[in-house]
Amino acid sequence: MELSEKIRMLRKELKMSQPTVAKEMGLTMRGYQNIELGAEPRYSSLFRIAEYYDVSVDWLMGRTENRYAHRS
Protein backbone atom coordinates (compact mmCIF):
# COMPACT_ATOMS: atom_id res chain seq x y z
CA MET A 1 0.00 0.00 0.00
CA GLU A 2 1.36 3.41 -0.98
CA LEU A 3 1.82 6.30 1.45
CA SER A 4 -1.07 8.20 -0.12
CA GLU A 5 -3.39 5.21 0.27
CA LYS A 6 -2.43 4.75 3.91
CA ILE A 7 -3.06 8.40 4.71
CA ARG A 8 -6.43 8.34 2.97
CA MET A 9 -7.36 5.13 4.83
CA LEU A 10 -6.37 6.62 8.20
CA ARG A 11 -8.45 9.75 7.57
CA LYS A 12 -11.47 7.69 6.54
CA GLU A 13 -11.13 5.49 9.64
CA LEU A 14 -11.61 8.66 11.69
CA LYS A 15 -14.47 9.75 9.41
CA MET A 16 -12.89 13.16 8.92
CA SER A 17 -12.76 15.48 5.94
CA GLN A 18 -9.57 16.60 4.23
CA PRO A 19 -10.07 20.26 5.25
CA THR A 20 -10.54 19.33 8.90
CA VAL A 21 -7.48 17.09 9.04
CA ALA A 22 -5.33 19.59 7.14
CA LYS A 23 -6.29 22.38 9.53
CA GLU A 24 -5.65 20.27 12.63
CA MET A 25 -2.23 19.25 11.26
CA GLY A 26 -1.30 22.80 10.36
CA LEU A 27 -1.09 22.00 6.65
CA THR A 28 -2.81 23.76 3.80
CA MET A 29 -5.83 22.01 2.36
CA ARG A 30 -4.11 21.82 -1.04
CA GLY A 31 -0.92 20.48 0.52
CA TYR A 32 -2.75 17.71 2.37
CA GLN A 33 -4.85 16.91 -0.68
CA ASN A 34 -1.74 16.62 -2.82
CA ILE A 35 -0.22 14.13 -0.37
CA GLU A 36 -3.36 11.99 -0.58
CA LEU A 37 -3.04 12.18 -4.36
CA GLY A 38 0.54 10.89 -4.27
CA ALA A 39 2.81 13.91 -3.80
CA GLU A 40 5.84 13.30 -1.58
CA PRO A 41 5.39 15.15 1.70
CA ARG A 42 8.12 17.24 3.24
CA TYR A 43 9.95 15.57 6.07
CA SER A 44 8.27 17.83 8.64
CA SER A 45 4.83 17.09 7.18
CA LEU A 46 5.49 13.36 7.32
CA PHE A 47 6.18 13.61 11.05
CA ARG A 48 3.03 15.69 11.61
CA ILE A 49 0.97 13.08 9.76
CA ALA A 50 2.47 10.20 11.75
CA GLU A 51 1.95 12.03 15.03
CA TYR A 52 -1.62 13.05 14.17
CA TYR A 53 -2.67 9.51 13.25
CA ASP A 54 -0.47 7.92 15.98
CA VAL A 55 1.32 5.63 13.54
CA SER A 56 4.97 5.03 12.84
CA VAL A 57 6.79 6.92 10.09
CA ASP A 58 8.38 3.59 9.13
CA TRP A 59 4.92 2.10 8.57
CA LEU A 60 3.82 5.08 6.51
CA MET A 61 6.95 4.72 4.37
CA GLY A 62 6.51 0.96 3.95
CA ARG A 63 9.58 -0.01 5.96
CA THR A 64 7.58 -2.15 8.42
CA GLU A 65 4.21 -3.84 8.52
CA ASN A 66 3.77 -2.81 12.16
CA ARG A 67 1.56 0.26 12.15
CA TYR A 68 2.53 1.00 15.76
CA ALA A 69 6.27 0.27 15.62
CA HIS A 70 6.93 3.61 17.32
CA ARG A 71 5.30 2.32 20.50
CA SER A 72 7.87 -0.45 21.05
mmCIF file of C-alpha atoms in Angstrom, residues 3-71:
data_model
loop_
_atom_site.group_PDB
_atom_site.id
_atom_site.type_symbol
_atom_site.label_atom_id
_atom_site.label_comp_id
_atom_site.label_asym_id
_atom_site.label_seq_id
_atom_site.Cartn_x
_atom_site.Cartn_y
_atom_site.Cartn_z
ATOM 1 C CA LEU A 3 1.821 6.303 1.453
ATOM 2 C CA SER A 4 -1.067 8.204 -0.121
ATOM 3 C CA GLU A 5 -3.387 5.213 0.265
ATOM 4 C CA LYS A 6 -2.428 4.755 3.912
ATOM 5 C CA ILE A 7 -3.060 8.403 4.713
ATOM 6 C CA ARG A 8 -6.434 8.337 2.967
ATOM 7 C CA MET A 9 -7.355 5.128 4.828
ATOM 8 C CA LEU A 10 -6.375 6.624 8.197
ATOM 9 C CA ARG A 11 -8.448 9.748 7.568
ATOM 10 C CA LYS A 12 -11.470 7.692 6.538
ATOM 11 C CA GLU A 13 -11.126 5.487 9.637
ATOM 12 C CA LEU A 14 -11.609 8.663 11.690
ATOM 13 C CA LYS A 15 -14.474 9.753 9.414
ATOM 14 C CA MET A 16 -12.886 13.156 8.919
ATOM 15 C CA SER A 17 -12.755 15.482 5.938
ATOM 16 C CA GLN A 18 -9.571 16.604 4.228
ATOM 17 C CA PRO A 19 -10.068 20.263 5.252
ATOM 18 C CA THR A 20 -10.537 19.326 8.903
ATOM 19 C CA VAL A 21 -7.479 17.086 9.036
ATOM 20 C CA ALA A 22 -5.326 19.589 7.138
ATOM 21 C CA LYS A 23 -6.287 22.379 9.526
ATOM 22 C CA GLU A 24 -5.645 20.273 12.627
ATOM 23 C CA MET A 25 -2.226 19.250 11.264
ATOM 24 C CA GLY A 26 -1.300 22.796 10.361
ATOM 25 C CA LEU A 27 -1.094 22.002 6.649
ATOM 26 C CA THR A 28 -2.811 23.760 3.801
ATOM 27 C CA MET A 29 -5.829 22.013 2.357
ATOM 28 C CA ARG A 30 -4.112 21.819 -1.043
ATOM 29 C CA GLY A 31 -0.918 20.475 0.521
ATOM 30 C CA TYR A 32 -2.753 17.713 2.369
ATOM 31 C CA GLN A 33 -4.849 16.911 -0.676
ATOM 32 C CA ASN A 34 -1.738 16.616 -2.819
ATOM 33 C CA ILE A 35 -0.220 14.129 -0.373
ATOM 34 C CA GLU A 36 -3.360 11.989 -0.576
ATOM 35 C CA LEU A 37 -3.037 12.183 -4.364
ATOM 36 C CA GLY A 38 0.536 10.890 -4.271
ATOM 37 C CA ALA A 39 2.814 13.907 -3.801
ATOM 38 C CA GLU A 40 5.836 13.299 -1.583
ATOM 39 C CA PRO A 41 5.389 15.147 1.695
ATOM 40 C CA ARG A 42 8.119 17.240 3.236
ATOM 41 C CA TYR A 43 9.949 15.569 6.073
ATOM 42 C CA SER A 44 8.272 17.828 8.639
ATOM 43 C CA SER A 45 4.826 17.087 7.183
ATOM 44 C CA LEU A 46 5.491 13.358 7.318
ATOM 45 C CA PHE A 47 6.177 13.613 11.054
ATOM 46 C CA ARG A 48 3.026 15.689 11.606
ATOM 47 C CA ILE A 49 0.971 13.080 9.756
ATOM 48 C CA ALA A 50 2.473 10.200 11.753
ATOM 49 C CA GLU A 51 1.950 12.035 15.026
ATOM 50 C CA TYR A 52 -1.615 13.046 14.171
ATOM 51 C CA TYR A 53 -2.666 9.508 13.246
ATOM 52 C CA ASP A 54 -0.470 7.919 15.976
ATOM 53 C CA VAL A 55 1.316 5.630 13.536
ATOM 54 C CA SER A 56 4.973 5.030 12.844
ATOM 55 C CA VAL A 57 6.794 6.918 10.087
ATOM 56 C CA ASP A 58 8.378 3.588 9.130
ATOM 57 C CA TRP A 59 4.920 2.100 8.574
ATOM 58 C CA LEU A 60 3.821 5.079 6.507
ATOM 59 C CA MET A 61 6.951 4.724 4.366
ATOM 60 C CA GLY A 62 6.505 0.963 3.953
ATOM 61 C CA ARG A 63 9.579 -0.013 5.964
ATOM 62 C CA THR A 64 7.576 -2.146 8.418
ATOM 63 C CA GLU A 65 4.206 -3.841 8.516
ATOM 64 C CA ASN A 66 3.773 -2.814 12.158
ATOM 65 C CA ARG A 67 1.563 0.263 12.150
ATOM 66 C CA TYR A 68 2.526 1.003 15.759
ATOM 67 C CA ALA A 69 6.266 0.265 15.622
ATOM 68 C CA HIS A 70 6.930 3.607 17.316
ATOM 69 C CA ARG A 71 5.303 2.324 20.500
#
